[in-house]
GROMACS .gro file of C-alpha atoms in nm:
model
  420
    1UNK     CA    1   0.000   0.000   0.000
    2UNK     CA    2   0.138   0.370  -0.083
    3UNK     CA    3   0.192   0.597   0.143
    4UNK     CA    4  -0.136   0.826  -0.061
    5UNK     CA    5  -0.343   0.504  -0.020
    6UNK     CA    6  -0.260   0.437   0.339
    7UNK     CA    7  -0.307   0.797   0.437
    8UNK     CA    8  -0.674   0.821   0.227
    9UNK     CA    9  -0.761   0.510   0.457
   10UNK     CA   10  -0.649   0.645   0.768
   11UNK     CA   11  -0.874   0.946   0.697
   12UNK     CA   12  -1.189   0.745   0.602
   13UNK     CA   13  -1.175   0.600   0.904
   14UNK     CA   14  -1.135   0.876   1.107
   15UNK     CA   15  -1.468   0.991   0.947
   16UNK     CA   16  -1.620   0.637   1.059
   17UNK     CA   17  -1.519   0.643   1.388
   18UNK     CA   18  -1.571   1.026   1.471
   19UNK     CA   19  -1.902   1.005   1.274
   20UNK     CA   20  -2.007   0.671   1.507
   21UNK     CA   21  -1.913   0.893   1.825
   22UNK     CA   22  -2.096   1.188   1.698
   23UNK     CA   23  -2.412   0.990   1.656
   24UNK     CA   24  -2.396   0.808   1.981
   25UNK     CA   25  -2.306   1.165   2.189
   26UNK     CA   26  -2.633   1.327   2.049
   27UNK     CA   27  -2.841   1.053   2.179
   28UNK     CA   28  -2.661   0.979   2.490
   29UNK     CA   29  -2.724   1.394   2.624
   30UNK     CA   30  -3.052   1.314   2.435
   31UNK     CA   31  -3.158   0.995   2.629
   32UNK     CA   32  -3.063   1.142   3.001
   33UNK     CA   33  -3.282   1.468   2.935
   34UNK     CA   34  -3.538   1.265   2.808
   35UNK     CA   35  -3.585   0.977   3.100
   36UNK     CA   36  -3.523   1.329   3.415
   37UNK     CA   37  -3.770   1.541   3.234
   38UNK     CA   38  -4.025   1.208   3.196
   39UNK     CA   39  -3.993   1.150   3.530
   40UNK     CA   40  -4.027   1.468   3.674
   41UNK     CA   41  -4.331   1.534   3.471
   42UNK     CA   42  -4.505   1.183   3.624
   43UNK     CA   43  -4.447   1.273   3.951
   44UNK     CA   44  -4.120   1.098   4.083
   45UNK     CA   45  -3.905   1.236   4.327
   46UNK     CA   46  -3.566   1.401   4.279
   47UNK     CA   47  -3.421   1.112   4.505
   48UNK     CA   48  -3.611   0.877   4.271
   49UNK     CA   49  -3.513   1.021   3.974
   50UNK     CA   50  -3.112   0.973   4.076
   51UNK     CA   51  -3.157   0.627   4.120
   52UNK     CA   52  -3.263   0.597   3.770
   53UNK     CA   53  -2.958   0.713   3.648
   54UNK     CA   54  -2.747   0.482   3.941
   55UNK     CA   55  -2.637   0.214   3.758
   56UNK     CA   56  -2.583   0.402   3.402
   57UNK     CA   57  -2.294   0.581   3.628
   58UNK     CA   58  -2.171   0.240   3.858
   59UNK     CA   59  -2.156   0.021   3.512
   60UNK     CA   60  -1.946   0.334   3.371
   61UNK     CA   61  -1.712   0.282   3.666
   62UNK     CA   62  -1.669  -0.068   3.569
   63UNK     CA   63  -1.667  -0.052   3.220
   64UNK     CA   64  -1.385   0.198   3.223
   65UNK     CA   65  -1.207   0.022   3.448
   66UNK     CA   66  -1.198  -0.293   3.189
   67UNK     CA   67  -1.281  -0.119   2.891
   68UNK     CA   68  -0.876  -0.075   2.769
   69UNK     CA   69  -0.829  -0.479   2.818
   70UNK     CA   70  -1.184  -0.599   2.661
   71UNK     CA   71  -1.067  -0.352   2.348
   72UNK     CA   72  -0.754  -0.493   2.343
   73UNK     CA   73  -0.821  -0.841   2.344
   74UNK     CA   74  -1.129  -0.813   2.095
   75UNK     CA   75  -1.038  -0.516   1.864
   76UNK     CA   76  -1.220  -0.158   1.890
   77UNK     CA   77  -1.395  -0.204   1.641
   78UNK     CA   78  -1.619  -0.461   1.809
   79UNK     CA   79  -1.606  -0.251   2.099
   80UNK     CA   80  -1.700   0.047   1.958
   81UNK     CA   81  -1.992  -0.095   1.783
   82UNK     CA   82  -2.110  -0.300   2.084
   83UNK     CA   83  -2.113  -0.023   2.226
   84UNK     CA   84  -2.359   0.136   1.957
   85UNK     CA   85  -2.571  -0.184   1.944
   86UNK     CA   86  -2.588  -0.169   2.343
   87UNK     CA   87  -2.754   0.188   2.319
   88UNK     CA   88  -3.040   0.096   2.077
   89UNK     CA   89  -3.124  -0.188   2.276
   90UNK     CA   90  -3.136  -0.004   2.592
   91UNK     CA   91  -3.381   0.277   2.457
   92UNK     CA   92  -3.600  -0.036   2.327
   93UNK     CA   93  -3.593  -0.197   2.611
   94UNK     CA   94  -3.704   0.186   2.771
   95UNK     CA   95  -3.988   0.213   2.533
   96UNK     CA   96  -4.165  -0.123   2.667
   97UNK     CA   97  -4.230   0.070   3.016
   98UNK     CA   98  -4.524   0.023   3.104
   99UNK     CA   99  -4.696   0.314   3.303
  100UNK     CA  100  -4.961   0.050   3.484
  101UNK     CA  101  -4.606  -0.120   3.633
  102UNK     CA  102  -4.624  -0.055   4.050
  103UNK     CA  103  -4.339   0.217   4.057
  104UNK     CA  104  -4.064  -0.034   4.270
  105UNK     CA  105  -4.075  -0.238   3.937
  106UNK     CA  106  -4.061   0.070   3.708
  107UNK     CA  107  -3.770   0.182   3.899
  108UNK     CA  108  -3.571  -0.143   3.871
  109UNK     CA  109  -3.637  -0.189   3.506
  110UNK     CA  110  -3.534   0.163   3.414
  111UNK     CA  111  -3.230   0.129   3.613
  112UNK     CA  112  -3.169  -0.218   3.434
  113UNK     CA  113  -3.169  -0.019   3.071
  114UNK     CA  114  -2.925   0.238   3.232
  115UNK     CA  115  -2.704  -0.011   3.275
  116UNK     CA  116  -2.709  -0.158   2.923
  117UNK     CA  117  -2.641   0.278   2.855
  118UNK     CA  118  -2.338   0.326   3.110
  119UNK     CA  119  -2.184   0.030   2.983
  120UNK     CA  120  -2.253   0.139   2.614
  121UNK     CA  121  -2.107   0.506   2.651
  122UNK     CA  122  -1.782   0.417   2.796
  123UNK     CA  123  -1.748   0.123   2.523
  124UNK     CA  124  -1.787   0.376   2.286
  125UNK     CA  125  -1.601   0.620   2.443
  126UNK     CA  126  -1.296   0.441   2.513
  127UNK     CA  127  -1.286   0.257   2.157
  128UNK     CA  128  -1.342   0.619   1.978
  129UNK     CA  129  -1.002   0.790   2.125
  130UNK     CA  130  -0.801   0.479   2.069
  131UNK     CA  131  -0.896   0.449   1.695
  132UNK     CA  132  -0.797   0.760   1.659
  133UNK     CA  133  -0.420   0.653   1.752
  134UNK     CA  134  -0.430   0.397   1.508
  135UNK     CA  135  -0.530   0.571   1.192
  136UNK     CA  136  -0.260   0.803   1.293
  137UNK     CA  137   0.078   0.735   1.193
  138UNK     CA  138   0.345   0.718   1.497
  139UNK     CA  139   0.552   1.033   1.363
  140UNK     CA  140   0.292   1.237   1.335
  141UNK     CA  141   0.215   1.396   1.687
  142UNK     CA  142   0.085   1.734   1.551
  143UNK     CA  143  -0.149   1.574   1.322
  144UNK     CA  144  -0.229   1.349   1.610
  145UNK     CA  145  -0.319   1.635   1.868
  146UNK     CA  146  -0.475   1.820   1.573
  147UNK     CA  147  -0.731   1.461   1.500
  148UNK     CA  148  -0.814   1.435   1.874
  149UNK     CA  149  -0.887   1.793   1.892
  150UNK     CA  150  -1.160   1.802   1.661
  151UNK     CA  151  -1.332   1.497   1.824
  152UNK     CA  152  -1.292   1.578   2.203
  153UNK     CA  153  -1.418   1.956   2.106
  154UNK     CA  154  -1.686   1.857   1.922
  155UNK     CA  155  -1.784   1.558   2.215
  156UNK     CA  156  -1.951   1.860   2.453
  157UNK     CA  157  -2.116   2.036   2.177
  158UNK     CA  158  -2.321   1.773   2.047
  159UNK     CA  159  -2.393   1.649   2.388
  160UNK     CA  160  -2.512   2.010   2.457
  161UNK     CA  161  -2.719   1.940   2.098
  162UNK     CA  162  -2.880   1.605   2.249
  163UNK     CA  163  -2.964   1.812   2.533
  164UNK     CA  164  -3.205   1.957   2.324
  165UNK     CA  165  -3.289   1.711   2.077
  166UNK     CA  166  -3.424   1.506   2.443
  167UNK     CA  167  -3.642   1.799   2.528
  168UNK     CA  168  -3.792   1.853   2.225
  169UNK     CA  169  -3.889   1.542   2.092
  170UNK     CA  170  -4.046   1.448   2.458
  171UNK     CA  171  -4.206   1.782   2.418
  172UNK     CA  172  -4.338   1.702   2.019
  173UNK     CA  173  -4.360   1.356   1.983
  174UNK     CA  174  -4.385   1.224   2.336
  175UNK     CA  175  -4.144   0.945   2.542
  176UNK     CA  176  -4.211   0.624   2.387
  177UNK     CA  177  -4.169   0.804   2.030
  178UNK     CA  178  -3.895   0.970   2.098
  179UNK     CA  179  -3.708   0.682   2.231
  180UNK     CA  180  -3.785   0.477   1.881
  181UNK     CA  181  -3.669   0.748   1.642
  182UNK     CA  182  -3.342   0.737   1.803
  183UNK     CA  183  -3.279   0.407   1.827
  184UNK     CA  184  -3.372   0.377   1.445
  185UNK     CA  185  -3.084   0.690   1.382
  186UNK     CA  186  -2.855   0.505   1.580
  187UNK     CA  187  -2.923   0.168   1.414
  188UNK     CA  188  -2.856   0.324   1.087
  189UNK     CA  189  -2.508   0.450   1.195
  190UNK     CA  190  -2.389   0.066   1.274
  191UNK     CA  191  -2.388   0.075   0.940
  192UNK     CA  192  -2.054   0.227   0.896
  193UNK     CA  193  -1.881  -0.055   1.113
  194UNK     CA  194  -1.859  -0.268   0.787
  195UNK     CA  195  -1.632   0.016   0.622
  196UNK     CA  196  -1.388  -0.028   0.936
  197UNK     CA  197  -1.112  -0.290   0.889
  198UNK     CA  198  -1.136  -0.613   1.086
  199UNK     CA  199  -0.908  -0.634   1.429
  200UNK     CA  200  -0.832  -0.262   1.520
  201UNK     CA  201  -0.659  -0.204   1.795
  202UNK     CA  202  -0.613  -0.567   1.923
  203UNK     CA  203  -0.306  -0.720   2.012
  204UNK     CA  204  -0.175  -1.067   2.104
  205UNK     CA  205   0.027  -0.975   2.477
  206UNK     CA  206  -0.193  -1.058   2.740
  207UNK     CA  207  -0.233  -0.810   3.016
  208UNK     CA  208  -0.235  -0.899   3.397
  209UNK     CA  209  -0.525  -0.799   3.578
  210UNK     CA  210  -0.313  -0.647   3.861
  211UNK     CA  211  -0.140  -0.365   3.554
  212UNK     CA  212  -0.510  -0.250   3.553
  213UNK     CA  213  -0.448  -0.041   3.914
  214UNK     CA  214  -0.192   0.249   3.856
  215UNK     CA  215   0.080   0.227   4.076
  216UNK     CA  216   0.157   0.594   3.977
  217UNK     CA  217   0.174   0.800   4.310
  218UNK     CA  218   0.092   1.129   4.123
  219UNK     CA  219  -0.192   0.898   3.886
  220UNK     CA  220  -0.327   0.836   4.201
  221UNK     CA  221  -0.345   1.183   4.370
  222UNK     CA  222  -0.463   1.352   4.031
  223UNK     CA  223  -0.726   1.046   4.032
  224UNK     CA  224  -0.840   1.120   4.360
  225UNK     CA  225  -0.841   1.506   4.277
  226UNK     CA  226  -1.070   1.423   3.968
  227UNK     CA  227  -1.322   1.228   4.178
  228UNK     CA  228  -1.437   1.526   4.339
  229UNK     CA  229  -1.416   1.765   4.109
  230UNK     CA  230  -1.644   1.604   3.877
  231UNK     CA  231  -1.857   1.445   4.209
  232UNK     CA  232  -1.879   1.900   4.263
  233UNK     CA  233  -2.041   1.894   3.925
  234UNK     CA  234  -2.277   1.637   3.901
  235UNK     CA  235  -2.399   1.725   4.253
  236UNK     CA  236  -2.617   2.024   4.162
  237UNK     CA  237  -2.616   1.999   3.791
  238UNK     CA  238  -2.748   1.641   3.684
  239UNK     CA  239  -3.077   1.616   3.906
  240UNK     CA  240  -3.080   1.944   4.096
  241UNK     CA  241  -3.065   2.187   3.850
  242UNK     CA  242  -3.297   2.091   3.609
  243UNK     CA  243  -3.574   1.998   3.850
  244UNK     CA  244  -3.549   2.321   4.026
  245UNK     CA  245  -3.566   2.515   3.686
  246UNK     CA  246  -3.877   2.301   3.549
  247UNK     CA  247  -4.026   2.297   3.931
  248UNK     CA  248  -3.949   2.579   4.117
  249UNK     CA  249  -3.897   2.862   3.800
  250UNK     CA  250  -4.125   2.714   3.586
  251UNK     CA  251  -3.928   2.651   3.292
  252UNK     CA  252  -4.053   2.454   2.974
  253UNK     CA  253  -3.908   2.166   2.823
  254UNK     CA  254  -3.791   2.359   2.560
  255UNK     CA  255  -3.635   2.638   2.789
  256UNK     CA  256  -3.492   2.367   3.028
  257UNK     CA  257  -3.334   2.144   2.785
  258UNK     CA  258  -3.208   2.446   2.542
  259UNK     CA  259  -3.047   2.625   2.832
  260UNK     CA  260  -2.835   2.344   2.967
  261UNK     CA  261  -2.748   2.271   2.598
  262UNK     CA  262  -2.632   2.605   2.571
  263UNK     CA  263  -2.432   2.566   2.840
  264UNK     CA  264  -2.239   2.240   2.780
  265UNK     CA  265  -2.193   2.350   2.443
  266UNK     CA  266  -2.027   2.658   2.560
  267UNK     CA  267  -1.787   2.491   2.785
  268UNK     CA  268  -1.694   2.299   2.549
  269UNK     CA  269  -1.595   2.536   2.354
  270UNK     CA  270  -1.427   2.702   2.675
  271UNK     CA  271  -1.236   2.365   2.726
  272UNK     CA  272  -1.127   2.363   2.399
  273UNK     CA  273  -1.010   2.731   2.400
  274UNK     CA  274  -0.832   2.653   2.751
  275UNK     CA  275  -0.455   2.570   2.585
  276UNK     CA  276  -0.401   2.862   2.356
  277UNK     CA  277  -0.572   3.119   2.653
  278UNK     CA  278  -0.342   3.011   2.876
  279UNK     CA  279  -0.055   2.965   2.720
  280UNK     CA  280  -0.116   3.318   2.572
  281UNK     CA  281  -0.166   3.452   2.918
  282UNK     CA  282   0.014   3.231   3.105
  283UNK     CA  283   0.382   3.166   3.127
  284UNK     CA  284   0.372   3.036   2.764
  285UNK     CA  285   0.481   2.689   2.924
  286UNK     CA  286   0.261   2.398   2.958
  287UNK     CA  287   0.061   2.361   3.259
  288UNK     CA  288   0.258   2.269   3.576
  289UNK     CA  289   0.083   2.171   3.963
  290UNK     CA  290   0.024   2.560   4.027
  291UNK     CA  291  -0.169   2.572   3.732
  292UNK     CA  292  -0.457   2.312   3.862
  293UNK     CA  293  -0.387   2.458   4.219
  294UNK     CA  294  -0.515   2.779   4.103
  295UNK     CA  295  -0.803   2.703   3.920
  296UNK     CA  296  -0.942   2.438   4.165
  297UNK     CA  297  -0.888   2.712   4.408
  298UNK     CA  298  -1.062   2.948   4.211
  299UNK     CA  299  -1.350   2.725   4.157
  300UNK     CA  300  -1.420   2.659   4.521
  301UNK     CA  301  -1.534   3.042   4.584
  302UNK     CA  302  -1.844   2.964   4.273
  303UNK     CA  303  -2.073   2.746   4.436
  304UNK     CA  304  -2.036   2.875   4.732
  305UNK     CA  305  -2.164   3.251   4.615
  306UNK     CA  306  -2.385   3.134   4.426
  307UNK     CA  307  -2.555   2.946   4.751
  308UNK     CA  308  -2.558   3.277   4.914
  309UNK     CA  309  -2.675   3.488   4.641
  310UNK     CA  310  -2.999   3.311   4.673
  311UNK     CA  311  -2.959   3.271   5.038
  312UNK     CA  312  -2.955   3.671   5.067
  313UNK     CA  313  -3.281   3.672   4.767
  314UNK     CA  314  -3.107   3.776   4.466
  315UNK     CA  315  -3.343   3.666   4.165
  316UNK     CA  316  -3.307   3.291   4.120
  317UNK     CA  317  -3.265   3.300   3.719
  318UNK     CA  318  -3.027   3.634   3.781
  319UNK     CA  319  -2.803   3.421   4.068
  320UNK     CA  320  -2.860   3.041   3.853
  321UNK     CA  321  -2.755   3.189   3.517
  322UNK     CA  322  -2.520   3.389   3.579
  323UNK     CA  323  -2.333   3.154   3.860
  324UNK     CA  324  -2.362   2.848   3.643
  325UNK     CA  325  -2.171   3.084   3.361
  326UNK     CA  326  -1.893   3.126   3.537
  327UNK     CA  327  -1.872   2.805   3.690
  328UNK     CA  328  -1.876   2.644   3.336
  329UNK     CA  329  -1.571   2.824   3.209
  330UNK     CA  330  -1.379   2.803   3.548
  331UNK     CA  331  -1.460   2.410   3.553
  332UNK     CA  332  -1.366   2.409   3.177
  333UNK     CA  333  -1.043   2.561   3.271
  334UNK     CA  334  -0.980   2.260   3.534
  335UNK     CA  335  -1.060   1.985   3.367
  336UNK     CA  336  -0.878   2.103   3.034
  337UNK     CA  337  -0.568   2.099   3.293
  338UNK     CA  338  -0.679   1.737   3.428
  339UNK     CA  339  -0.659   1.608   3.119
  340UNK     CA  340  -0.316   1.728   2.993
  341UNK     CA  341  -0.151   1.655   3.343
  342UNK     CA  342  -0.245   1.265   3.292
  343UNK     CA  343  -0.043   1.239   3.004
  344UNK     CA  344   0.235   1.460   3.139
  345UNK     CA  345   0.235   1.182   3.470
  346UNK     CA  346   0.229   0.890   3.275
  347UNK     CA  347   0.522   0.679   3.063
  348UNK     CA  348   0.450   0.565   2.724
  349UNK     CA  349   0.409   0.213   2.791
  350UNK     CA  350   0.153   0.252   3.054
  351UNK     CA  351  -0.046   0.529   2.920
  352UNK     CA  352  -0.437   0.265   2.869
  353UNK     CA  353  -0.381   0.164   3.184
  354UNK     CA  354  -0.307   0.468   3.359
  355UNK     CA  355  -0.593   0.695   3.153
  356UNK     CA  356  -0.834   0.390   3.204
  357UNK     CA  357  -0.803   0.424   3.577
  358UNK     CA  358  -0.789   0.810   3.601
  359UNK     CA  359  -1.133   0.780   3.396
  360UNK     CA  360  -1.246   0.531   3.633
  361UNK     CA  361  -1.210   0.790   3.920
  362UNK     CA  362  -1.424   1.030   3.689
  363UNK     CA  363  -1.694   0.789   3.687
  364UNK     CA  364  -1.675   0.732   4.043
  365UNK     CA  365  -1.685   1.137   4.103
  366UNK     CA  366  -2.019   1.135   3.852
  367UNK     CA  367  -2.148   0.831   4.067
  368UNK     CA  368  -2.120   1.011   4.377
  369UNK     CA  369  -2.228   1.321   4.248
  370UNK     CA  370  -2.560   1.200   4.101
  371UNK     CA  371  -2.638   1.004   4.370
  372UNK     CA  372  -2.623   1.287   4.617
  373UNK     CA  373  -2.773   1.539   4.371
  374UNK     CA  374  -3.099   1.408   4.415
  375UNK     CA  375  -3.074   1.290   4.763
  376UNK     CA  376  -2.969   1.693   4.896
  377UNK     CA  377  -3.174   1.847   4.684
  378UNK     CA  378  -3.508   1.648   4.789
  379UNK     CA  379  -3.426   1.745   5.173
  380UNK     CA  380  -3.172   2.043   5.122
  381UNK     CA  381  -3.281   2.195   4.793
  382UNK     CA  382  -3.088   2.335   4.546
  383UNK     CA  383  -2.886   2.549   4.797
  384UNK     CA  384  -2.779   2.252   5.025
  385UNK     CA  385  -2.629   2.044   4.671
  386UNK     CA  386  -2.427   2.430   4.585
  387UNK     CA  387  -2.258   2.368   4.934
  388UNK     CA  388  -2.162   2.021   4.913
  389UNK     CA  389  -2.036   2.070   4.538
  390UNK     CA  390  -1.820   2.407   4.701
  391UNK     CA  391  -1.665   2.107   4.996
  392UNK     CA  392  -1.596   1.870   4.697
  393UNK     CA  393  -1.396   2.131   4.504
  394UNK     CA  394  -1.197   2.233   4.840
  395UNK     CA  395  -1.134   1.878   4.875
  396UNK     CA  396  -1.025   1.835   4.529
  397UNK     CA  397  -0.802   2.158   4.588
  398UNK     CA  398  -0.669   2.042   4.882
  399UNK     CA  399  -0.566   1.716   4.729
  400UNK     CA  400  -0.403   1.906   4.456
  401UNK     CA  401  -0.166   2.054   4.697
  402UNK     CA  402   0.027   1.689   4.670
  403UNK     CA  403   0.106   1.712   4.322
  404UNK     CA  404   0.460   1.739   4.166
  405UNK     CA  405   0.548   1.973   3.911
  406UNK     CA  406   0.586   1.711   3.549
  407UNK     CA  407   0.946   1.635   3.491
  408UNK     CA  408   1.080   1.798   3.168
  409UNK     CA  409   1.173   1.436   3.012
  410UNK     CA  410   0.772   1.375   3.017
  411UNK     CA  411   0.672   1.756   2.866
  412UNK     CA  412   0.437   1.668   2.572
  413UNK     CA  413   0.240   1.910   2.310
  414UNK     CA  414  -0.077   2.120   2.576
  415UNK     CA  415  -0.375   2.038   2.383
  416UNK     CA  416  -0.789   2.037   2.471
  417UNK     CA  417  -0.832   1.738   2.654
  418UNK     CA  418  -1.179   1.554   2.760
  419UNK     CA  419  -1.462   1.703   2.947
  420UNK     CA  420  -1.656   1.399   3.013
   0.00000   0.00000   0.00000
């Protein structure tokens, strides 16, 4: 094969693959708006709804735990499009609900279907950003960082986008309809996996269960350091917020899902903006342990006034608007940092295992953080999740504190990294 050839290939199926992620991202925002705003509307309890979403966020644990070895020993490609198939049989298997079900069953079998959906995002995740290393030749970094750009700064956009595709097909077509027009779209996209070679991605060593645990001391501490700070997001924002703005301030579907699509789309953007800002107001040198000191820091004080703001009666959509604004490009700004400083820690060889587990403890933090989002909020309201989300940032700032400066020998090219 010529060098033209090969690199025509290598493009096509970087179309594929981003193309397959796009698809699933836009119903995965789509398909969590669509089951909290359901729910809500019927009558179930904040506390309720979080448990819907409990084991979409413990099977995500697992599966990123595993996800590195299962891709390696069967090829992405069948991961990735298990991971596909695993979505459109989850929001089937969501569309045979039946409303006359006594609400303990309801509850089990939605959280059943979540599963099937935690399990299928981080398949799909995980076997997206691999691919994209192997349709990229090894000497090529800056085409590299330039290929996983594009699809990590695109991810929170068109999550933002199935934000409101969710809300307004519940609000047009109703649940059960919605659910089967997205399943047929992602049905159709499966379809691409027989343009994708046979056996990307796997390889013949065997890993040891035990390499799956980082023994990285500064893996660890950043690990622990992401736990909270995405547990600080998910607190108020994945059951709180949206249940106070459709309950409390009366918001629409439309207005509810179109305004926290707004806003994930615009930290994404934020997050993919972070590098060049600050390196152009920065030092000009990649990001070193002051650099997530600082913004963790920083973000500790937004939660926090943004709990008092409506503690003192400042307008709820003046003190919820403009509070989750800045929160979103301060959080941007962290996790932007996160995600370079994992590669920075991390040796070649061990670089799966190591971003496998530090995505783990992401999973855990959005466990946590859902979890408690609805369980404050139903006896604390909105105001009590702000104050335990400004405690897990401290904590995550605190832990921080621990972390080594990168040595030189590791320094590689500051780029966007992933917002999950």
């Amino acid at each position: 094969m010529t060098s033209s050839t090969a690199s025509s290939a290598n493009f096509k199926n970087y179309i594929l693959v981003t193309l397959a992620y796009w698809g699933f991202t836009i119903t995965d925002g789509a398909l969590r708006m669509l089951v909290l705003l359901y729910f809500n509307n019927i009558g179930y309890t904040p506390l309720q709804i979080a448990s819907l979403f409990l084991f979409y966020e413990v099977f995500g644990v697992v599966t990123n735990f595993l996800g590195g070895w299962i891709g390696s020993q069967l090829g992405l490609k069948v991961t990735l499009y298990t991971g596909i198939g695993l979505q459109v049989f989850s929001m089937v298997m969501l569309s045979w609900l039946n409303p006359d079900w006594a609400q303990w069953i309801a509850v089990g079998y939605v959280m059943v279907a979540q599963a099937f959906s935690g399990i299928a995002k981080d398949l799909t995740k995980m076997s997206s950003k691999s691919a994209i290393r192997l349709v990229v030749p090894q000497d090529a970094q800056s085409s590299l960082f330039k290929w996983v750009a594009v699809l990590t700064g695109s991810k929170n956009a068109l999550k933002g986008v199935g934000f409101f595709v969710g809300s307004a097909l519940l609000a047009s077509v109703g649940f059960v309809n919605s659910l089967w027009i997205m399943a047929a779209g992602l049905f159709l996209i499966m379809f691409t996996g027989l343009l994708l070679p046979k056996g990307m991605g796997k390889i013949k060593k065997k890993v040891k269960f035990s390499q799956l645990f980082s023994k990285s001391q500064e893996i660890n501490i950043l690990s622990a350091a992401r736990f909270f700070l995405f547990g600080s997001r998910d607190v108020w924002f994945v059951v709180a917020l949206p249940v106070f703005l459709r309950e409390i301030l009366g918001w629409s579907f439309y207005q509810v899902g179109g305004f926290l699509a707004c806003w994930v789309i615009g930290y994404g953007l934020v997050q993919f903006l972070a590098p060049t800002l600050i390196q152009r107001f920065g030092s000009g040198r990649p990001p070193q342990s002051k650099t997530i000191q600082f913004w963790t820091f920083t973000l500790v004080l937004v939660p926090g006034a943004i709990a008092l703001a409506l503690q003192i009666g400042i307008p709820a959509n003046i003190a919820i608007v403009g509070g989750l604004l800045i929160f979103g490009v301060v959080f941007a700004f962290n996790s932007a940092v996160h995600s370079y400083l994992v590669l920075a820690f991390t040796d070649d060889d061990k670089v799966a295992l190591n971003v496998g587990f530090y995505y783990m403890a992401n999973s855990g933090g959005r466990l946590i953080g859902t979890v408690l989002s609805g369980l404050i909020y139903q006896f604390f309201g909105l105001v009590g999740c702000l104050w335990t989300s400004m405690f897990f940032v401290l904590a995550a700032a605190l832990i921080s504190l621990k972390l080594p400066d990168p040595e030189p020998s590791k320094a590689i090219a500051w780029k966007a990294g992933d917002g999950d």
